[in-house]
Amino acid sequence: MIITKSWLNDWLELEDITAEEIVYKLNSIGIEVDRVCNLKVPDKVVVGFVKEKIKHENSDNLSICQVDVGNEILQIVCGAKNVEQGQYVAVALRGACMPNGMEIKDAKLRGVDSYGMLCSSSELGFGKINEGIIILDDSIGILELGKELNSYEIFNDVLIEVELTPNRGDCLSIYGIARDLAVAFNLNLKELKSFKENENVLGIGRVLRLNAQKDLHSFYNYRAIEIKDNFQLDLIISLRLAQIENLENNPIQNLLNYTIHSTGVLFNAYDLSIFAKENEEVTLNFSKEKSGETKISCQNETLSISGFYQKEEYKCKETSKLVIIEANYTDPNIIANAKPNYKEQDEKIFYRSFRGSEPKLHLGMDFLLNILKQNPNLSIYSSSQQILLDKELLTIPMNIDHINNIIGQDIDKDDILNILKKLGFKIILLDDRLINVEVPMHRPDISNLSDICEEIVRMIGINNIVSKNLEFLGKNRLNSTYFSYKRLLELRKNAVDNGYFESLHYVLDNSEELQNLGFDTVKIQLLNPITNELNTLRTTLLNHLLSAVSLNTKNSKKIIKLFESGSIFSKDVEELNKIAFVHSGYKEEPKIANKAKPRLVNFYDFLLDIKNIIGDFKLKPSHYDFLSPYEQAELIINNVSIGFIGRLHLKLENEKDLMKTYVCELNLELIKEEKKVAKNYSKFPAVNRDLSILVPKGYVYENIKKSIEELNLEILENFRLVDLYSDENLKDFYSLTIAFVFRNINKTLEDSQIVESMDKIVQKLKEMDLDLR
């Protein structure tokens, strides 16, 4: 998108603002400046007037001109075909240095003296507007002979090219850029003069009628003009169109291009004579196509697809006399949806409509008509034909405090409202802090409160937002479900580390097998089981695991260690999460250490595995019919039974052709992960003492342990049972040996301290009627 400072001045008062300030402000509000260059005519190039022109006697292409430059009349030989007497021209005087490096000097051309040069626009460093010299007119200002050309604004300008993101279609015009700069500089846009109809002219209704389908996604404004004679564009329009490389031969199309670039409103022009005879009324038909785009047709011929293209044969020509001018707008979302349907596209029109053109059609039409009105060779029909779009605009509720929280800085309410109003947003005050903001049609990229905040921030300037340290705020999302899951992962890892393989089975089971194993079945029966073997919800994990062990045994496996975790159901259909373990066969593989004769797994081997997996626990006698009456127990943690462990009953082992098999099933919800507490350790040596006592057979060791712990001996680090001995001499007693470890964290222990602690232990044992051996 190309703009110039003088072009912006048509919409804003920027005389006191430098080009550097404009460039800085554009970048600060998110409109990235890609290129800046000065457009300045060299010094000593002045306004001249051709008083006389005669043909050069020795050349068919040269003319000898007498040019008035205010303080003198210069003879200048010129080769331009378009030079004529009575023209105001650009004259490069002696000593002028042109943009291409050429210095103007007195010269003699074909024997005739020449004291300057008549310049073309390209020779002055501007875009090419014709094939000859530049003809000056009062569109650039009042023409004064001898006045340097670079004192006129258009000839001492700054060209700025900006890169726009695809969502900023509202800035694809001088008016759109000016609208943003007005907010950034806190200026007011200049009011566009409304077009006033001439009296006693024909109305557009004589030549045009509109026939529109309901619910179109486009709207239109039509005017009619009659071209009585050829007309020329003002110099300032030609120069500006040349700067943006959009100057054509057709003057009407040039005016439309100029208006489109100035206002952002899209225009088409139709030659009425192509599909209508003189004074014949024409009807344009508007229909909605399959993706919502609008087709304009006349007499069953398609004239254009709004936002995509206008057919070349119906465009206004240089020879056109009666022209229909159309201003149009189509919802850019509709253009995006319909894009795949059209390979034929006018790239310039589609580029703007796809991103969102200016919807204020009256703005563009008044701008164009005010230019046309100044030309005596044109007649403008009165009134207009319109198709309006009744579109409900998006309304975003907004709280001033919430906006300040998002921005991270308190912005005054009046500043926020002023910014939004100048950007075209409609403000509806609900109370002191709550506001509804109606998004204008020219900003289809605004959809939520964050977008509103972005508009405020970019106009205030990101550099004016006080930086703050990044603060991380997070909610603790660790809950019981997470910890249970992490605990299960740990248990599974520990099981694998101890040589167990994980097994997976259906949550369904066989009711007959469960009953034979000694487990209850659920009260609710499945009405349509997937197979006869899987006809109920499982009440234990062990049945499937034992079937897997049986299968592995038949496949000659000698060491079978399996585990499974998952849901089971109680008799009352209460879901429980459990984990089960099975070890069947030998404890280890044959090797040299066991002379190739490994022993079968025993109860203590299995207990050690379970301890390595779940941690410390205690045992309590149990009575399960499917377990061996001699090798089974309840597992106790924190005085709560978490499940059972034991050897499978010999009868069941024989029925399933299993080797020696141990099983364990635990309630996962009762296995809690113990917190690891770091404690100081002593660097001083420990002292060990053993104590043997006589205890009656059947006496519970737990009572001895509890009594010693209740003494709370400070230097007693730990104690454990190391030996259990019995013979004929002891009769109904066991000899129980306990090892004690004493240590002080601060110093080396003295014998007296150890003796004192041992005496307290012995005294406690005597109180329990236990004697030393």
Short mmCIF file of N, CA and C in Angstrom, two decimals, residues 5 28 36 53 180 196 215 217 315 404-405 423 428 440 452 482 496 559 579-580 730:
data_model
loop_
_atom_site.label_atom_id
_atom_site.label_comp_id
_atom_site.label_asym_id
_atom_site.label_seq_id
_atom_site.Cartn_x
_atom_site.Cartn_y
_atom_site.Cartn_z
N LYS A 5 2.63 11.92 1.78
CA LYS A 5 2.24 12.88 2.81
C LYS A 5 1.21 13.86 2.28
N SER A 28 4.53 2.35 15.07
CA SER A 28 4.12 2.15 16.46
C SER A 28 2.69 1.64 16.57
N VAL A 36 10.58 4.26 2.35
CA VAL A 36 10.35 5.71 2.39
C VAL A 36 11.29 6.36 1.39
N LYS A 53 5.27 29.35 -29.90
CA LYS A 53 5.88 28.10 -30.36
C LYS A 53 5.96 28.15 -31.88
N ASP A 180 -6.52 5.82 11.12
CA ASP A 180 -5.67 5.34 12.20
C ASP A 180 -4.72 6.42 12.70
N LYS A 196 -23.68 18.02 -3.85
CA LYS A 196 -24.96 18.72 -4.01
C LYS A 196 -25.44 18.57 -5.46
N ASP A 215 -32.05 -10.82 0.90
CA ASP A 215 -30.97 -11.36 1.75
C ASP A 215 -29.63 -11.45 1.01
N HIS A 217 -25.69 -10.50 0.37
CA HIS A 217 -24.56 -10.18 1.25
C HIS A 217 -23.75 -9.02 0.70
N LYS A 315 -17.31 -2.95 -19.55
CA LYS A 315 -16.65 -1.84 -18.87
C LYS A 315 -16.78 -0.55 -19.69
N ASN A 404 -8.30 -3.07 31.57
CA ASN A 404 -7.06 -2.66 32.22
C ASN A 404 -6.30 -3.86 32.77
N ASN A 405 -7.03 -4.86 33.25
CA ASN A 405 -6.37 -6.07 33.73
C ASN A 405 -5.68 -6.81 32.59
N LEU A 423 -11.85 5.33 15.91
CA LEU A 423 -11.61 4.18 15.02
C LEU A 423 -12.90 3.70 14.36
N ILE A 428 -21.95 2.18 23.45
CA ILE A 428 -23.23 2.21 24.15
C ILE A 428 -22.93 2.09 25.64
N PRO A 440 -17.57 -1.80 13.89
CA PRO A 440 -17.96 -1.28 12.56
C PRO A 440 -17.74 -2.32 11.48
N ILE A 452 -10.29 -5.94 20.90
CA ILE A 452 -10.52 -4.54 21.34
C ILE A 452 -9.31 -4.04 22.11
N TYR A 482 -4.90 -38.06 40.46
CA TYR A 482 -3.53 -37.99 39.94
C TYR A 482 -2.59 -38.82 40.81
N VAL A 496 7.57 -54.91 37.55
CA VAL A 496 8.42 -55.28 36.41
C VAL A 496 9.87 -55.42 36.87
N ILE A 559 9.10 -70.83 35.37
CA ILE A 559 8.99 -69.67 36.27
C ILE A 559 7.95 -68.73 35.68
N ILE A 579 -5.02 -54.73 42.46
CA ILE A 579 -3.85 -55.23 41.76
C ILE A 579 -3.55 -56.62 42.32
N ALA A 580 -3.22 -57.57 41.43
CA ALA A 580 -3.00 -58.96 41.85
C ALA A 580 -1.67 -59.45 41.30
N LEU A 730 14.05 -76.84 76.27
CA LEU A 730 13.24 -75.63 76.44
C LEU A 730 11.76 -75.97 76.61
#
